[in-house]
Coordinates of N, CA and C in Angstrom, one line a residue:
X1 N 14.1 -6.8 -9.9 CA 15.2 -5.8 -10.0 C 15.0 -4.6 -8.1
X2 N 15.9 -4.3 -8.1 CA 15.7 -3.2 -5.9 C 15.5 -2.2 -6.4
X3 N 14.9 -1.4 -6.3 CA 14.6 0.2 -6.8 C 15.4 1.1 -6.3
X4 N 15.9 0.7 -5.4 CA 17.0 1.9 -4.5 C 19.2 1.5 -5.9
X5 N 18.1 0.9 -6.1 CA 19.1 0.4 -7.3 C 19.1 1.4 -9.2
X6 N 17.9 1.2 -9.0 CA 17.9 1.7 -10.2 C 16.9 3.6 -10.1
X7 N 16.7 3.8 -8.8 CA 15.5 5.4 -8.5 C 16.2 6.4 -9.4
X8 N 15.6 7.2 -10.0 CA 16.1 7.8 -11.1 C 16.5 9.6 -9.0
X9 N 17.4 10.6 -9.8 CA 18.4 11.6 -9.2 C 17.2 12.8 -9.2
X10 N 15.8 12.7 -9.9 CA 15.1 13.1 -10.1 C 13.2 12.7 -9.2
X11 N 12.7 13.9 -8.2 CA 11.9 12.9 -7.6 C 10.8 13.6 -7.2
X12 N 9.0 13.9 -8.0 CA 7.8 14.2 -8.1 C 7.9 14.2 -5.7
X13 N 7.0 14.5 -5.7 CA 7.0 15.0 -3.7 C 5.5 15.3 -4.1
X14 N 4.9 15.7 -5.1 CA 3.6 15.7 -4.4 C 2.8 16.5 -5.9
X15 N 1.1 17.0 -5.3 CA 0.4 17.3 -6.6 C -0.2 18.6 -5.7
X16 N -0.6 19.4 -6.1 CA -2.1 20.0 -5.2 C -2.7 20.7 -6.8
X17 N -4.0 20.7 -6.9 CA -5.1 22.5 -7.5 C -5.0 23.4 -6.9
X18 N -4.0 24.2 -7.7 CA -4.2 25.7 -6.9 C -5.0 26.6 -7.8
X19 N -5.6 25.8 -9.2 CA -6.9 26.2 -9.2 C -7.8 26.1 -10.5
X20 N -8.9 25.7 -10.2 CA -10.0 25.3 -11.5 C -11.6 26.3 -11.1
X21 N -11.9 25.7 -12.5 CA -12.6 27.1 -12.7 C -13.8 26.0 -13.9
X22 N -14.9 25.9 -13.2 CA -15.9 24.7 -14.7 C -16.8 26.3 -14.9
X23 N -17.4 26.1 -16.1 CA -18.5 26.7 -17.0 C -18.8 25.4 -17.3
X24 N -20.3 25.1 -17.1 CA -20.8 24.2 -17.9 C -21.6 24.4 -18.3
X25 N -22.4 24.8 -20.1 CA -23.4 25.5 -20.5 C -24.7 24.3 -21.2
X26 N -23.8 22.8 -20.9 CA -24.6 21.5 -22.0 C -25.8 20.8 -21.6
X27 N -26.6 20.6 -21.9 CA -27.9 20.4 -22.8 C -28.6 19.6 -23.0
X28 N -28.5 18.7 -24.0 CA -29.5 18.3 -24.8 C -28.4 18.1 -26.1
X29 N -28.0 17.9 -24.9 CA -26.6 18.0 -26.8 C -26.0 16.2 -27.4
X30 N -27.6 15.9 -27.3 CA -27.6 14.0 -28.3 C -27.6 14.9 -29.2
X31 N -26.7 14.3 -30.2 CA -26.6 15.0 -31.8 C -26.5 15.8 -32.4
X32 N -25.1 16.2 -31.1 CA -24.8 17.8 -31.5 C -22.6 17.4 -31.7
X33 N -22.6 18.7 -32.1 CA -21.1 17.8 -32.4 C -20.2 19.4 -32.2
X34 N -20.0 18.6 -30.7 CA -19.0 19.8 -30.0 C -18.2 19.3 -30.6
X35 N -17.3 21.3 -31.2 CA -16.0 21.7 -31.8 C -15.4 22.3 -30.0
X36 N -14.2 20.7 -29.8 CA -13.4 21.5 -28.4 C -12.0 22.0 -28.8
X37 N -11.6 22.7 -28.1 CA -10.1 23.9 -28.4 C -9.8 23.6 -26.6
X38 N -8.1 22.8 -27.2 CA -7.7 22.3 -25.7 C -6.7 23.8 -26.3
X39 N -5.8 23.8 -25.2 CA -4.7 24.4 -24.8 C -4.1 24.4 -23.8
X40 N -2.5 23.7 -23.4 CA -1.1 24.1 -22.9 C -0.8 24.6 -22.5
X41 N -0.2 24.5 -21.4 CA 0.7 26.4 -21.5 C 1.9 24.9 -20.1
X42 N 3.0 25.0 -19.4 CA 3.8 25.7 -18.1 C 4.2 26.3 -17.7
X43 N 4.8 26.8 -16.6 CA 6.3 27.2 -15.3 C 6.1 27.2 -14.4
X44 N 8.0 27.1 -14.4 CA 8.4 27.0 -13.8 C 7.9 28.4 -12.6
X45 N 8.5 27.4 -11.3 CA 7.5 29.0 -10.5 C 8.7 28.8 -10.0
X46 N 9.4 28.0 -9.1 CA 10.6 28.1 -8.6 C 11.5 27.2 -9.4
X47 N 12.9 27.2 -8.5 CA 14.1 26.2 -8.6 C 14.8 26.9 -8.0
X48 N 15.3 25.7 -6.5 CA 15.7 26.5 -5.9 C 17.4 26.0 -5.2
X49 N 18.5 26.2 -4.7 CA 19.3 25.1 -4.3 C 19.6 25.2 -2.8
X50 N 19.5 24.1 -2.1 CA 19.2 23.8 -0.6 C 20.8 23.7 -0.5
X51 N 21.5 22.9 0.6 CA 22.5 22.5 1.1 C 23.4 20.7 0.5
X52 N 21.6 20.3 0.5 CA 21.6 18.7 0.2 C 20.6 18.6 -0.9
X53 N 20.1 19.6 -1.5 CA 19.2 19.4 -3.0 C 18.4 19.8 -3.7
X54 N 18.1 19.6 -4.4 CA 17.5 21.4 -5.0 C 16.0 20.8 -5.2
X55 N 14.7 22.3 -5.0 CA 13.7 22.2 -5.0 C 12.8 22.2 -6.0
X56 N 12.4 22.4 -6.9 CA 11.1 23.0 -7.4 C 10.0 23.1 -7.9
X57 N 8.9 24.0 -8.3 CA 7.7 24.0 -8.8 C 7.4 24.4 -9.7
X58 N 6.2 23.4 -10.5 CA 6.2 24.0 -11.8 C 4.6 24.0 -11.2
X59 N 3.5 24.9 -12.3 CA 2.1 24.8 -13.2 C 2.0 23.8 -14.0
X60 N 1.2 23.5 -14.3 CA 0.8 22.3 -15.4 C -0.9 22.7 -16.1
X61 N -0.9 23.9 -16.4 CA -2.4 25.2 -17.2 C -2.6 24.1 -18.4
X62 N -4.2 23.7 -18.4 CA -4.8 23.6 -18.8 C -6.2 24.8 -18.2
X63 N -6.6 25.1 -20.2 CA -7.3 26.1 -21.2 C -8.7 24.9 -21.9
X64 N -9.7 24.4 -21.8 CA -10.4 23.9 -22.5 C -11.2 25.1 -23.0
X65 N -12.4 24.6 -24.1 CA -13.6 25.1 -24.4 C -14.4 24.2 -25.4
X66 N -15.6 23.8 -25.4 CA -16.3 22.7 -25.9 C -18.0 24.0 -27.0
X67 N -17.8 24.0 -27.6 CA -18.9 25.1 -28.1 C -19.5 24.7 -29.4
X68 N -20.4 24.1 -29.2 CA -22.1 24.3 -29.9 C -22.6 25.2 -32.1
X69 N -22.4 24.7 -32.7 CA -21.7 26.0 -33.8 C -21.2 27.1 -33.0
X70 N -21.6 28.4 -33.1 CA -21.1 29.4 -32.3 C -22.0 29.5 -30.7
X71 N -21.8 29.1 -30.2 CA -22.8 28.9 -29.2 C -21.5 28.3 -27.4
X72 N -21.4 28.8 -27.3 CA -19.8 28.4 -26.1 C -21.3 27.3 -25.0
X73 N -20.2 25.9 -25.4 CA -21.1 24.8 -23.5 C -20.6 24.9 -22.6
X74 N -19.2 25.0 -22.7 CA -18.8 24.6 -21.9 C -16.8 25.2 -22.0
X75 N -16.4 25.1 -20.0 CA -15.4 26.5 -20.5 C -14.7 26.6 -19.1
X76 N -13.5 25.4 -19.0 CA -12.4 24.5 -17.9 C -11.8 24.9 -17.5
X77 N -10.7 25.4 -16.5 CA -9.8 25.9 -16.9 C -9.2 25.4 -15.9
X78 N -7.9 25.2 -15.2 CA -6.9 24.3 -14.8 C -5.9 24.4 -14.1
X79 N -5.2 24.4 -12.9 CA -4.2 24.8 -12.3 C -3.7 23.6 -11.8
X80 N -2.3 23.5 -12.5 CA -1.7 21.8 -11.5 C -0.3 21.9 -10.7
X81 N -0.2 22.4 -9.9 CA 0.8 22.6 -9.0 C 1.5 21.4 -8.8
X82 N 2.7 21.1 -9.4 CA 3.8 20.0 -8.6 C 5.1 20.9 -7.6
X83 N 5.6 19.7 -7.2 CA 6.2 19.7 -6.3 C 8.2 18.8 -6.6
X84 N 9.3 18.9 -7.2 CA 9.9 18.6 -7.0 C 11.5 18.6 -6.3
X85 N 12.2 17.5 -6.5 CA 13.3 17.1 -5.2 C 14.7 16.7 -7.0
X86 N 15.9 16.9 -6.6 CA 15.7 17.0 -6.9 C 17.8 16.0 -5.5
X87 N 18.8 15.5 -6.6 CA 19.9 14.9 -6.3 C 21.4 16.5 -6.2
X88 N 21.4 16.6 -5.7 CA 22.4 17.7 -5.5 C 24.0 17.5 -5.6
X89 N 24.2 15.5 -5.9 CA 25.1 14.9 -5.5 C 25.3 14.8 -6.7
X90 N 24.4 14.5 -7.9 CA 24.3 13.8 -9.1 C 24.2 14.5 -10.5
X91 N 23.4 15.8 -9.9 CA 23.0 17.3 -11.0 C 23.3 18.1 -10.4
X92 N 23.0 19.0 -11.8 CA 23.9 20.2 -11.5 C 22.3 21.4 -11.3
X93 N 22.5 22.6 -11.2 CA 21.1 22.8 -10.5 C 20.5 23.6 -12.1
X94 N 21.4 23.5 -13.7 CA 20.8 23.7 -14.9 C 20.1 22.0 -15.4
X95 N 20.8 20.6 -15.3 CA 20.4 19.3 -15.4 C 19.1 20.0 -14.1
X96 N 18.6 20.4 -13.3 CA 17.8 20.2 -12.2 C 16.1 20.5 -14.2
X97 N 16.6 22.4 -13.6 CA 16.4 22.7 -13.9 C 15.7 22.2 -15.3
X98 N 16.1 22.0 -16.4 CA 15.6 21.3 -17.2 C 15.1 19.9 -17.0
X99 N 15.1 19.5 -15.8 CA 14.3 17.9 -15.8 C 12.8 18.1 -15.2
X100 N 13.1 19.5 -14.3 CA 11.6 20.2 -14.0 C 11.2 20.6 -15.5
X101 N 11.3 21.5 -15.8 CA 11.0 21.5 -17.6 C 9.8 20.3 -18.9
X102 N 11.1 19.1 -18.7 CA 10.6 18.2 -19.3 C 9.8 17.4 -19.1
X103 N 10.9 16.2 -17.5 CA 9.6 14.9 -16.6 C 9.1 15.8 -15.4
X104 N 9.3 17.4 -14.9 CA 8.1 17.9 -13.9 C 6.4 17.9 -14.8
X105 N 6.8 19.1 -17.0 CA 5.6 18.6 -17.0 C 4.7 17.6 -17.3
X106 N 6.0 16.1 -17.1 CA 5.2 14.9 -18.2 C 4.4 15.0 -17.5
X107 N 5.5 14.6 -16.5 CA 3.8 14.0 -14.5 C 3.4 14.8 -14.7
X108 N 2.9 15.4 -14.3 CA 1.9 16.7 -14.1 C 1.2 16.8 -15.6
X109 N 1.6 16.3 -16.9 CA 0.2 16.4 -18.3 C -0.3 15.5 -17.6
X110 N 0.0 14.2 -17.2 CA -0.5 12.9 -17.4 C -2.1 12.9 -16.1
X111 N -1.2 13.5 -14.7 CA -2.4 13.8 -13.2 C -3.3 14.9 -14.0
X112 N -2.8 15.4 -14.1 CA -4.0 16.8 -15.0 C -4.9 15.7 -15.8
X113 N -3.7 14.8 -16.9 CA -5.5 14.6 -18.2 C -6.3 13.6 -17.2
X114 N -6.0 12.5 -16.9 CA -6.7 12.2 -14.7 C -7.9 13.0 -14.3
X115 N -7.2 13.6 -14.2 CA -8.3 14.6 -12.7 C -9.1 15.5 -14.4
X116 N -9.2 15.5 -15.4 CA -9.6 16.3 -16.0 C -10.5 15.4 -16.8
X117 N -11.1 13.9 -17.4 CA -11.3 13.3 -17.5 C -12.1 12.6 -16.5
X118 N -11.9 12.6 -15.0 CA -13.3 12.0 -14.0 C -14.0 13.3 -13.4
X119 N -13.6 14.8 -13.6 CA -14.5 15.8 -12.6 C -14.8 15.7 -14.3
X120 N -14.8 15.9 -15.4 CA -15.8 16.3 -16.0 C -17.4 14.9 -16.1
X121 N -16.6 13.9 -16.3 CA -17.3 13.1 -15.7 C -18.3 12.9 -14.7
X122 N -18.4 13.3 -13.7 CA -18.3 13.3 -12.8 C -19.7 14.4 -12.6
X123 N -19.5 15.7 -13.9 CA -20.3 17.1 -13.7 C -20.9 17.0 -14.8
X124 N -21.7 15.7 -15.4 CA -22.8 15.5 -15.1 C -22.8 15.6 -17.5
X125 N -21.0 15.5 -17.6 CA -20.9 15.7 -19.3 C -20.7 14.5 -19.5
X126 N -20.0 14.8 -20.9 CA -19.2 13.9 -20.9 C -17.4 13.8 -20.6
X127 N -17.2 12.5 -20.6 CA -15.7 12.6 -20.0 C -15.1 13.2 -20.7
X128 N -13.8 13.8 -20.5 CA -13.0 14.8 -21.8 C -11.4 14.1 -21.6
X129 N -11.2 13.0 -22.3 CA -10.3 12.7 -22.6 C -8.7 13.7 -23.3
X130 N -8.6 14.8 -22.2 CA -7.6 15.7 -23.4 C -6.6 15.2 -23.6
X131 N -5.9 15.1 -24.6 CA -4.6 14.8 -25.7 C -3.8 14.5 -25.4
X132 N -2.7 13.9 -25.3 CA -1.1 13.9 -24.9 C -0.3 14.6 -25.5
X133 N 0.0 15.1 -25.2 CA 1.4 16.3 -25.7 C 2.6 15.5 -25.6
X134 N 3.2 16.1 -26.9 CA 5.3 16.4 -27.1 C 5.5 16.5 -25.7
X135 N 5.7 16.7 -25.2 CA 6.9 17.5 -24.2 C 7.5 18.3 -24.2
X136 N 8.6 17.7 -25.1 CA 9.8 18.1 -26.0 C 9.4 19.3 -26.8
X137 N 8.6 19.3 -27.9 CA 7.8 19.7 -29.1 C 6.5 20.6 -28.5
X138 N 6.9 20.6 -27.0 CA 5.9 22.5 -26.1 C 6.8 22.5 -25.5
X139 N 7.9 21.9 -25.4 CA 9.1 22.7 -25.1 C 9.7 23.8 -26.5
X140 N 9.9 22.8 -27.2 CA 9.9 23.8 -27.8 C 10.0 25.2 -28.7
X141 N 8.0 24.1 -28.6 CA 7.5 26.0 -28.7 C 7.3 27.2 -28.5
X142 N 6.9 26.7 -26.5 CA 7.7 27.5 -25.6 C 8.8 28.4 -26.6
X143 N 9.9 28.0 -25.8 CA 10.8 28.9 -26.5 C 11.5 29.8 -27.6
X144 N 10.5 29.3 -29.3 CA 10.1 29.8 -30.6 C 9.8 30.9 -30.1
X145 N 8.1 31.3 -29.2 CA 7.2 31.6 -29.5 C 7.9 33.0 -28.4
X146 N 8.7 32.5 -27.2 CA 9.7 33.7 -26.7 C 10.8 34.3 -27.2
X147 N 11.1 34.3 -27.9 CA 11.8 34.6 -28.8 C 11.7 35.8 -29.5
X148 N 9.8 35.1 -30.2 CA 9.2 36.1 -31.2 C 8.5 36.9 -30.1
X149 N 8.2 36.9 -29.1 CA 8.0 37.6 -27.8 C 9.2 39.8 -27.9
X150 N 10.1 38.4 -28.3 CA 11.6 39.5 -27.8 C 11.7 40.3 -28.9
X151 N 11.8 39.7 -29.8 CA 12.4 40.6 -31.1 C 11.6 42.0 -31.1

């Protein structure tokens, strides 16, 4: 099937790492249990309307920490930024913003997972496979958290 017939009205343009920190205190960890905590979030940085299209920027944030007993073994922070474009002919600005939040976040979460697996493996650590997340559940949780803060 020709892709021009099935191309989505929302497209990923590119991504870049805008922040990355790793603190690795792992040494002789054989036979030791490492408890890993993972926190993920996203932020719609911008959503702009132009004459012929919409452009949006999304940040996907991952914070990882590992502990052996009560001792910190490692800390990692990654902020992955993605740029997205949408068809102004087929989408409203509200639809585009919703796609940034769901589709953009989903795209960046997978890129971030691959990045973290690779960089941890190359850092003398065990490769960390960040769990896949339900983006819709993440969105609802974020909305609920914001509602609770405003009350």
